Each structure stands twice: as structure tokens, then as C-alpha cells.
Amino acid sequence: MKILVTGGAGYIGSHTCVELLEAGHDLVVVDNLCNSKAAAIDRVLEIADGSLRLIELDIRDTAALTEVFQSERVDAVIHFAGLKAVGESTDLPVEYYDNNVGGTISLLQAMDAGDVRTIVFSSSATVYGDPHQVPITEDFPLTATNPYGWSKLMVEQVLKDLQASDERWSITLLRYFNPVGAHPSGLIGEDPNGIPNNLMPYISQVAIGKLDRLRVFGDDYPTRDGTGVRDYIHVVDLAQGHLAALDTHATTPGAHIYNLGTGSGVSVLEMRAAFEEACEQAIPYEIVDRRPGDIAECWADPSRARVALNWQATKSLMDMTRDGWRWQSRNPDGYQE
Ligand code: NAD
Ligand code: UD1
């Protein structure tokens, strides 16, 4: 198939491009590089052979995007492009709605004009808000607590409404839990701007000596060691989930929704210990106040994806930390030369 990947130069997109190329697909990547570097695509092509064209374009430019669909015979779209920093979304709500919601609407218009009606969308476990219990199944109530989360929910609604209005569309909503780690080659990985907000990149930067210590946000949660518990999923497992979704649904119209997680939770202190083992050094830490908006625990029931997509995460916590550390230690400044 020829697949158009929006945001394909980013963290999850670049890993998914590798898996798609290795599966023999032809790729057109559309990315405005606002949170990534073209070097990531060069690295993708070092890992995997195949046909990949990078087009530097903002998906809100509907006319330019329409031309891409006119000139390339695209079969399906995987849509990663968007802004993803929760804290920043509270300060810049209009930017977030414009990019995430407006960008998706522009993409859907260009797809429709180009007669392409298969889309896989990057949603997030954030749409479950503070879940009443764990593990979380896809039919749990949906809510959001910040503009980023609302933008994901809004896009989910737009896609569901579109499919309900025109049954030719195949839409797949993939709700990611916590993507971490990097490609085992050490060539691609997460390259955050500034001080990382998320746990794994923060720990990596402590290990490499850029940050002095991990700040653990609260040790008084009702969890086994008092720290927050999440469902961390290796980014390569996550990338393969996209292939499984396309294999299953590229030609089956409908609205399909899946959790992509491992089904088990890991605490902040457990993640720290696993990373210490991977990098063979101590990760100093201190306990600080809870981070506003954080929940105690969150993990997936991934059985729907296992049954319907024949997909499940196979990589261990040690794979996540070892591969994360390989990327960080070989590329201390990310893609910056
Ligand atoms: P990322 O920032 O690394 O990748 C997003 C890519 O989209 C970047 O390359 C960026 O340059 C590009 N982009 C942004 N706005 C664009 C626009 N208007 N036009 C063209 N390109 C644009 O983020 P990621 O971690 O790879 O996340 C990918 C998707 O998955 C996002 O939609 C994100 O919200 C979602 N998601 C991520 C996580 C996570 O923890 N990383 C969790 C759940 C969901
Ligand atoms: C965060 C986002 C969530 C988004 C998800 C995807 C917030 C409030 N939530 O989720 O919307 O979908 O990323 O990537 O930002 N922690 C520390 N110290 C740190 C960083 C994190 O103790 O420096 C703890 C957190 O309290 C949490 C766990 O580590 O218990 C994971 O945090 P993080 O990686 O930020 O992910 P989420 O909070 O799950």
C-alpha cells in the first residue's frame, strides 16, 4: 500500500515508518518539522530500505495537502501530526485546537477530495480522564481535563460523526497508553525540546548528566509503593499496532477503537529501578509534591486489540529501558549534530 503518514518525522511516527517500510509499504511523510527534525527520516532510511518521500508541509494548508493527494496515489493515512504537551496546551489552548482539531479537519477535507477514506488516528488514554477503575476498556466514560485532552476527544468525535455520515470511511482510533523506549538500533528515539515533561525522557537526561535528579511527583498515592502507576509500552510495539490496525481495517469501513497498552502497570520507582539496571548507574531522586492533574494509576485492558487485530505488546520493561538508554547514550543531544 501507499501510506501517507502525517507527523512521520516525530517520535512515534518515525518508529512507525520503519515498521511500515519493513513490511513493504511505500510512504509519503507530511510534517512541518515544528517538533522534529528531517534527520529522523534520514535515520529511518538507514534502518529500513524502501520508498519514503518527505514533504515539509503544515497539514492546515488544505490546498497544498489536496495537491499531495492528487499527485500521489495514497491508499491510507496514519495521522500523528499534532501538538502534545499537556501543560503547554493550558497556556496555548487556541494553538492546540487549531493544530490538532483544525489540522485534522483540513486533512479530512484533502483526503475526501483525493478519494482516500481510510485513516488511523493517534488518540490517547488521556480521553479516559481519571478512570473509576483499572484496567481500562474502550467503553469506559470519556472526558478531559486540559485542552490537549479535549482536542483528542474532539477529533475522535469528528471522526465518528464523519463515519456515521458516510459509511465508506474506515476510521481507527488508537488510544495509546504511555509510549517509551526507542528503536533497538539506537538510531531513532524521542528527542524532546527543553526539559522533558514525561518520566522516561526525564530519567534518561538524569542518567546522561543533563539533569541532577529525578523529582518523583508524590509518594502518597494508593498504589503499591505510593508512586503513580502507568502502562508503559515500547514504541516499537506501539508502531506495530498501527500495522495491525491497517492490515485489519484498511478495507473494512467502520469506526474501530482500540487501546494500545501492555495491560500491566509500572510505578515511578519501578521505572527508575529498571532504568538504573539498564544504564548501570544510580538515578538520584527526591520525592516532591504531586503534579496537579495527575492520577494514581492507569493501565489498559488491551484484549480487544489482541482479539480483533491479532496484536499484543511483546517487549519487556527491560527492553524499554535498555533501548531508551541506548538511544540517549549514543545521541546525548538527540538529532542535533
Ligand atoms: P511528536 O511531537 O514527536 O510528533 C508529532 C509530529 O507532528 C512532529 O514531527 C511535528 O513536527 C508534526 N506536526 C505537528 N503539527 C503539525 C502540523 N500542523 N502539520 C504537519 N506536521 C505537524 O509526538 P509523538 O510523541 O510522536 O506523538 C504523535 C501523536 O501521538 C500525537 O498526535 C500525540 O498527541 C499522540 N500521542 C502521543 C503520546 C506520547 O506520549 N508520545 C501519547 C498519546 C498520544
Ligand atoms: C502524560 C500526560 C497525558 C499524556 C501522557 C502521554 C500529564 C498530566 N499527563 O501522562 O495527558 O497522554 O503524558 O505521554 O502531563 N513523573 C514523575 N516525575 C517526572 C515526570 C513524571 O514522578 O518528572 C510521574 C508522574 O507523576 C506519573 C508518571 O511519572 O505518575 C508518568 O508521567 P508522564 O510520563 O508525564 O505520563 P502521564 O502522567 O501518564
Coordinates of C-alpha atoms and ligand atoms in Angstrom, one line a residue:
M1 CA 0.0 0.0 0.0
K2 CA 1.0 3.6 -0.3
I3 CA 0.5 5.3 3.1
L4 CA 0.6 9.0 3.9
V5 CA 2.0 9.5 7.4
T6 CA 1.3 12.9 8.9
G7 CA 3.9 13.7 11.7
G8 CA 6.1 10.9 10.4
A9 CA 9.3 12.7 11.5
G10 CA 8.2 12.7 15.1
Y11 CA 8.8 10.2 17.9
I12 CA 6.1 7.6 17.3
G13 CA 5.8 8.4 13.6
S14 CA 9.4 7.7 12.8
H15 CA 9.3 4.3 14.5
T16 CA 6.1 3.5 12.6
C17 CA 7.7 4.5 9.3
V18 CA 10.4 1.9 10.0
E19 CA 7.9 -0.9 10.6
L20 CA 5.8 0.2 7.5
L21 CA 8.9 0.2 5.3
E22 CA 10.0 -3.2 6.6
A23 CA 6.5 -4.5 5.8
G24 CA 7.0 -3.3 2.2
H25 CA 4.7 -0.3 2.1
D26 CA 5.6 2.9 0.2
L27 CA 5.4 6.1 2.3
V28 CA 4.7 9.8 1.9
V29 CA 5.5 11.7 5.1
V30 CA 4.0 15.0 5.6
D31 CA 5.5 17.0 8.5
N32 CA 6.1 20.7 9.2
L33 CA 9.0 19.8 11.5
C34 CA 7.7 22.0 14.2
N35 CA 8.7 19.4 16.8
S36 CA 11.1 17.1 14.9
K37 CA 14.0 17.1 12.5
A38 CA 14.4 15.8 8.9
A39 CA 17.4 13.9 10.3
A40 CA 14.9 11.5 11.8
I41 CA 13.8 10.5 8.4
D42 CA 17.4 10.0 7.2
R43 CA 17.8 7.7 10.2
V44 CA 14.6 5.8 9.3
L45 CA 16.1 5.2 5.9
E46 CA 19.4 4.0 7.4
I47 CA 17.4 1.3 9.3
A48 CA 14.9 0.3 6.6
D49 CA 15.1 0.1 2.9
G50 CA 12.2 1.3 0.8
S51 CA 10.4 4.2 -0.7
L52 CA 9.8 7.2 1.5
R53 CA 9.2 10.8 0.4
L54 CA 9.3 13.6 3.0
I55 CA 7.1 16.6 2.2
E56 CA 7.6 19.6 4.5
L57 CA 4.1 20.9 4.9
D58 CA 1.7 22.1 7.5
I59 CA -1.5 19.9 7.5
R60 CA -3.6 23.0 8.0
D61 CA -2.6 24.1 4.4
T62 CA -5.5 22.3 2.8
A63 CA -4.7 23.4 -0.7
A64 CA -1.2 22.0 -0.6
L65 CA -2.3 18.8 1.1
T66 CA -5.0 18.4 -1.6
E67 CA -2.3 18.6 -4.2
V68 CA -0.3 15.9 -2.5
F69 CA -3.4 13.6 -2.6
Q70 CA -3.8 14.5 -6.2
S71 CA -0.2 13.7 -7.2
E72 CA 0.3 10.6 -5.0
R73 CA -2.0 7.5 -5.2
V74 CA -2.4 7.2 -1.5
D75 CA -4.4 4.2 -0.1
A76 CA -4.5 5.1 3.6
V77 CA -3.4 7.7 6.1
I78 CA -1.8 7.4 9.5
H79 CA -2.3 10.6 11.3
F80 CA 0.3 11.5 14.0
A81 CA 0.7 15.2 13.4
G82 CA -0.3 17.4 16.3
L83 CA 0.9 19.2 19.4
K84 CA 1.2 17.0 22.6
A85 CA 2.4 18.9 25.6
V86 CA -0.3 18.9 28.2
G87 CA 1.0 21.9 30.3
E88 CA 1.6 24.0 27.2
S89 CA -2.0 23.3 26.0
T90 CA -3.3 25.0 29.0
D91 CA -1.3 28.1 28.2
L92 CA -1.9 28.0 24.4
P93 CA -5.4 26.5 24.0
V94 CA -6.1 28.2 20.7
E95 CA -2.9 26.9 19.1
Y96 CA -3.7 23.4 20.3
Y97 CA -7.3 23.4 19.0
D98 CA -6.1 25.0 15.7
N99 CA -3.4 22.5 15.2
N100 CA -5.0 19.3 16.5
V101 CA -8.6 19.8 15.6
G102 CA -8.2 22.3 12.7
G103 CA -5.3 20.3 11.3
T104 CA -7.4 17.1 11.3
I105 CA -10.3 18.7 9.6
S106 CA -8.0 20.1 6.9
L107 CA -6.6 16.6 6.4
L108 CA -10.1 15.0 6.2
Q109 CA -11.1 17.5 3.5
A110 CA -8.0 16.8 1.5
M111 CA -8.5 13.1 1.9
D112 CA -12.1 13.3 0.8
A113 CA -11.1 15.3 -2.3
G114 CA -8.5 12.7 -3.1
D115 CA -10.9 9.8 -2.6
V116 CA -8.9 8.4 0.3
R117 CA -11.2 7.2 3.2
T118 CA -9.0 5.1 5.5
I119 CA -7.5 6.8 8.5
V120 CA -5.7 5.6 11.6
F121 CA -5.6 8.3 14.3
S122 CA -3.3 8.8 17.3
S123 CA -5.6 9.2 20.3
S124 CA -4.5 8.8 23.9
A125 CA -5.5 7.2 27.2
T126 CA -5.9 10.8 28.4
V127 CA -9.5 10.6 27.0
Y128 CA -10.4 8.3 29.9
G129 CA -9.7 11.2 32.4
D130 CA -9.4 9.8 36.0
P131 CA -10.8 6.3 35.4
H132 CA -13.1 4.8 38.0
Q133 CA -11.2 1.5 37.9
V134 CA -8.4 -0.3 36.1
P135 CA -7.8 -1.9 33.8
I136 CA -9.5 0.4 31.3
T137 CA -11.6 -0.9 28.5
E138 CA -12.6 1.0 25.4
D139 CA -16.2 1.5 26.6
F140 CA -15.2 3.5 29.7
P141 CA -16.7 7.0 30.0
L142 CA -14.7 9.7 28.2
T143 CA -13.7 13.1 29.5
A144 CA -10.7 15.5 29.5
T145 CA -9.1 17.9 32.0
N146 CA -7.0 20.1 29.7
P147 CA -7.1 21.5 26.1
Y148 CA -4.8 18.7 24.8
G149 CA -7.1 16.0 26.1
W150 CA -10.2 17.9 24.8
S151 CA -8.5 18.2 21.3
K152 CA -8.1 14.4 21.2
L153 CA -11.7 13.9 22.3
M154 CA -13.0 16.4 19.7
V155 CA -11.1 14.7 16.9
E156 CA -12.4 11.3 18.0
Q157 CA -15.9 12.8 17.8
V158 CA -15.3 14.4 14.4
L159 CA -14.1 11.1 13.0
K160 CA -17.0 9.1 14.5
D161 CA -19.5 11.6 13.1
L162 CA -17.8 11.5 9.7
Q163 CA -18.0 7.7 9.6
A164 CA -21.7 7.8 10.7
S165 CA -22.4 10.2 7.8
D166 CA -20.6 8.3 5.1
E167 CA -20.2 4.6 5.5
R168 CA -17.3 4.4 3.0
W169 CA -14.9 5.6 5.7
S170 CA -12.7 3.3 7.7
I171 CA -11.6 5.1 10.8
T172 CA -9.5 3.6 13.5
L173 CA -8.9 5.4 16.8
L174 CA -5.8 4.1 18.6
R175 CA -5.7 5.1 22.3
Y176 CA -2.0 4.9 23.3
F177 CA -1.1 4.4 26.9
N178 CA 2.5 5.6 27.8
P179 CA 4.9 5.2 24.8
V180 CA 8.6 4.9 25.9
G181 CA 11.9 3.5 24.7
A182 CA 13.4 3.6 21.3
H183 CA 14.3 1.6 18.2
P184 CA 16.9 -1.2 19.2
S185 CA 19.3 0.2 16.6
G186 CA 19.8 3.3 18.7
L187 CA 19.3 5.4 15.6
I188 CA 15.9 6.9 16.4
G189 CA 14.2 7.8 19.6
E190 CA 12.5 10.6 21.5
D191 CA 14.1 14.0 21.2
P192 CA 12.2 16.4 23.4
N193 CA 12.6 20.1 23.3
G194 CA 13.8 21.6 26.6
I195 CA 13.2 19.9 29.9
P196 CA 11.2 16.8 29.4
N197 CA 7.7 16.6 31.0
N198 CA 7.4 12.8 30.8
L199 CA 9.0 10.3 33.1
M200 CA 11.2 8.2 30.8
P201 CA 12.9 11.1 28.9
Y202 CA 13.4 12.9 32.3
I203 CA 15.1 9.8 33.8
S204 CA 17.3 9.5 30.7
Q205 CA 18.5 13.0 31.0
V206 CA 19.4 12.4 34.7
A207 CA 21.3 9.4 33.6
I208 CA 23.2 11.3 30.9
G209 CA 24.0 14.1 33.4
K210 CA 21.9 16.9 31.9
L211 CA 19.6 16.9 34.9
D212 CA 20.6 16.5 38.5
R213 CA 17.9 14.2 39.9
L214 CA 14.5 12.8 39.2
R215 CA 11.6 14.5 41.0
V216 CA 9.0 11.9 41.9
F217 CA 5.7 13.6 41.9
G218 CA 4.1 12.2 45.1
D219 CA 4.6 9.0 47.1
D220 CA 1.2 9.0 48.8
Y221 CA -1.0 7.6 46.1
P222 CA -3.0 4.5 46.9
T223 CA -0.6 2.3 44.9
R224 CA 1.8 -0.5 45.9
D225 CA 4.7 1.9 46.6
G226 CA 2.8 5.2 46.8
T227 CA 4.0 6.5 43.4
G228 CA 2.0 6.8 40.2
V229 CA 1.4 3.7 38.1
R230 CA 1.2 3.7 34.3
D231 CA 1.1 1.3 31.4
Y232 CA 4.4 2.0 29.6
I233 CA 4.5 0.5 26.1
H234 CA 7.6 0.1 24.0
V235 CA 7.4 2.4 21.0
V236 CA 8.2 -0.4 18.6
D237 CA 5.3 -2.5 19.9
L238 CA 3.1 0.6 19.5
A239 CA 4.3 1.1 15.9
Q240 CA 3.5 -2.5 15.1
G241 CA 0.0 -1.8 16.4
H242 CA -0.5 0.6 13.6
L243 CA 0.4 -2.0 11.0
A244 CA -2.0 -4.5 12.6
A245 CA -4.8 -1.8 12.5
L246 CA -4.1 -1.2 8.8
D247 CA -3.9 -4.9 8.0
T248 CA -7.3 -5.4 9.6
H249 CA -9.2 -2.3 8.7
A250 CA -7.7 -0.8 5.6
T251 CA -10.6 -2.2 3.5
T252 CA -13.2 -2.6 6.2
P253 CA -15.3 0.5 6.6
G254 CA -16.5 1.4 10.1
A255 CA -15.4 3.0 13.3
H256 CA -12.9 1.0 15.2
I257 CA -11.4 1.8 18.6
Y258 CA -8.5 0.2 20.4
N259 CA -6.4 0.6 23.5
L260 CA -2.8 0.1 22.8
G261 CA -1.1 -0.8 26.0
T262 CA 0.6 -3.8 27.7
G263 CA -2.1 -4.5 30.3
S264 CA 0.2 -4.0 33.3
G265 CA 1.2 -1.1 35.4
V266 CA 4.7 0.1 36.5
S267 CA 5.3 2.6 39.3
V268 CA 7.6 5.6 39.1
L269 CA 10.1 3.9 41.4
E270 CA 9.9 0.6 39.5
M271 CA 10.7 2.5 36.3
R272 CA 13.6 4.3 38.0
A273 CA 15.0 0.9 39.2
A274 CA 14.7 -0.7 35.8
F275 CA 16.5 2.3 34.2
E276 CA 19.3 2.1 36.8
E277 CA 19.8 -1.6 35.7
A278 CA 19.9 -0.6 32.1
C279 CA 22.3 2.3 32.4
E280 CA 24.3 0.6 35.3
Q281 CA 24.3 3.8 37.4
A282 CA 22.3 5.3 40.2
I283 CA 19.5 7.7 39.3
P284 CA 19.3 10.1 42.3
Y285 CA 15.7 11.2 43.2
E286 CA 13.7 13.1 45.7
I287 CA 10.0 13.0 46.5
V288 CA 8.2 16.2 45.8
D289 CA 4.5 17.3 45.7
R290 CA 2.0 15.6 43.4
R291 CA 1.8 17.1 40.0
P292 CA -1.6 18.8 39.6
G293 CA -3.9 16.8 37.3
D294 CA -2.0 13.5 37.8
I295 CA -4.0 10.3 38.5
A296 CA -2.9 7.5 40.7
E297 CA -3.0 4.6 38.3
C298 CA -3.8 3.9 34.7
W299 CA -3.4 0.8 32.6
A300 CA -5.1 -0.8 29.7
D301 CA -7.2 -3.8 29.1
P302 CA -5.7 -4.5 25.6
S303 CA -7.8 -7.6 24.9
R304 CA -9.9 -6.0 22.2
A305 CA -6.7 -5.3 20.1
R306 CA -5.4 -8.8 20.9
V307 CA -8.6 -10.4 19.6
A308 CA -9.5 -8.2 16.7
L309 CA -6.1 -7.0 15.4
N310 CA -4.1 -10.1 16.5
W311 CA -1.7 -7.7 18.1
Q312 CA -0.2 -7.6 21.5
A313 CA 2.8 -5.9 23.1
T314 CA 5.7 -8.3 23.4
K315 CA 8.6 -6.2 24.7
S316 CA 9.5 -6.1 28.4
L317 CA 10.3 -3.2 30.8
M318 CA 14.0 -4.1 30.4
D319 CA 13.6 -3.8 26.6
M320 CA 12.1 -0.3 27.1
T321 CA 14.8 1.0 29.4
R322 CA 17.7 -0.7 27.6
D323 CA 16.6 0.6 24.2
G324 CA 15.8 4.1 25.7
W325 CA 19.2 4.2 27.3
R326 CA 21.0 3.1 24.0
W327 CA 19.3 5.9 22.1
Q328 CA 20.1 8.5 24.9
S329 CA 23.7 7.5 25.4
R330 CA 24.5 7.3 21.7
N331 CA 22.7 10.6 20.9
P332 CA 23.1 12.8 24.0
D333 CA 21.8 15.8 22.1
G334 CA 19.2 13.9 20.1
Y335 CA 19.3 14.6 16.4
Q336 CA 21.4 17.7 16.9
E337 CA 24.7 17.2 15.2
Ligands
NAD1 P1 5.9 14.3 18.1 O1 5.8 15.7 18.5 O2 7.3 13.7 18.3 O3 5.4 14.1 16.6 C1 4.4 14.9 16.1 C2 4.9 15.3 14.7 O4 3.9 16.1 14.1 C3 6.1 16.2 14.8 O5 7.1 15.6 13.8 C4 5.6 17.5 14.4 O6 6.6 18.3 13.7 C5 4.5 17.2 13.5 N1 3.4 18.2 13.4 C6 2.8 18.9 14.4 N2 1.9 19.7 13.9 C7 1.9 19.6 12.6 C8 1.2 20.3 11.5 N3 0.3 21.2 11.7 N4 1.5 19.9 10.2 C9 2.4 19.0 10.0 N5 3.1 18.3 11.0 C10 2.9 18.7 12.2 O7 4.9 13.5 19.0 P2 4.7 11.9 19.2 O8 5.0 11.6 20.6 O9 5.3 11.2 18.1 O10 3.1 11.8 19.1 C11 2.4 11.5 17.9 C12 0.9 11.6 18.1 O11 0.6 10.6 19.1 C13 0.4 12.9 18.5 O12 -0.8 13.2 17.9 C14 0.3 12.7 20.0 O13 -0.7 13.6 20.5 C15 -0.2 11.3 20.1 N6 0.1 10.7 21.4 C16 1.4 10.7 21.9 C17 1.7 10.2 23.1 C18 3.1 10.2 23.7 O14 3.2 10.0 24.9 N7 4.1 10.5 22.9 C19 0.6 9.6 23.9 C20 -0.6 9.5 23.3 C21 -0.9 10.1 22.1
UD1_2 C1 1.2 12.5 30.5 C2 0.1 13.4 30.3 C3 -1.0 12.7 29.5 C4 -0.5 12.2 28.2 C5 0.7 11.3 28.5 C6 1.3 10.7 27.2 C7 0.1 15.0 32.2 C8 -0.6 15.4 33.4 N1 -0.4 13.9 31.6 O1 0.7 11.4 31.2 O2 -2.1 13.6 29.2 O3 -1.5 11.5 27.5 O4 1.7 12.0 29.2 O5 2.6 10.9 27.2 O6 1.1 15.6 31.7 N2 6.5 11.6 36.9 C9 7.4 11.9 38.0 N3 8.4 12.8 37.7 C10 8.6 13.4 36.4 C11 7.7 13.0 35.4 C12 6.6 12.1 35.7 O7 7.3 11.5 39.1 O8 9.5 14.2 36.3 C13 5.4 10.6 37.2 C14 4.0 11.1 37.0 O9 3.6 11.7 38.2 C15 3.3 9.9 36.6 C16 4.3 9.1 35.9 O10 5.6 9.6 36.3 O11 2.9 9.1 37.8 C17 4.2 9.2 34.4 O12 4.2 10.6 34.0 P1 4.3 11.0 32.5 O13 5.4 10.3 31.8 O14 4.3 12.5 32.5 O15 2.9 10.5 31.8 P2 1.4 10.7 32.3 O16 1.3 11.5 33.5 O17 0.8 9.3 32.4

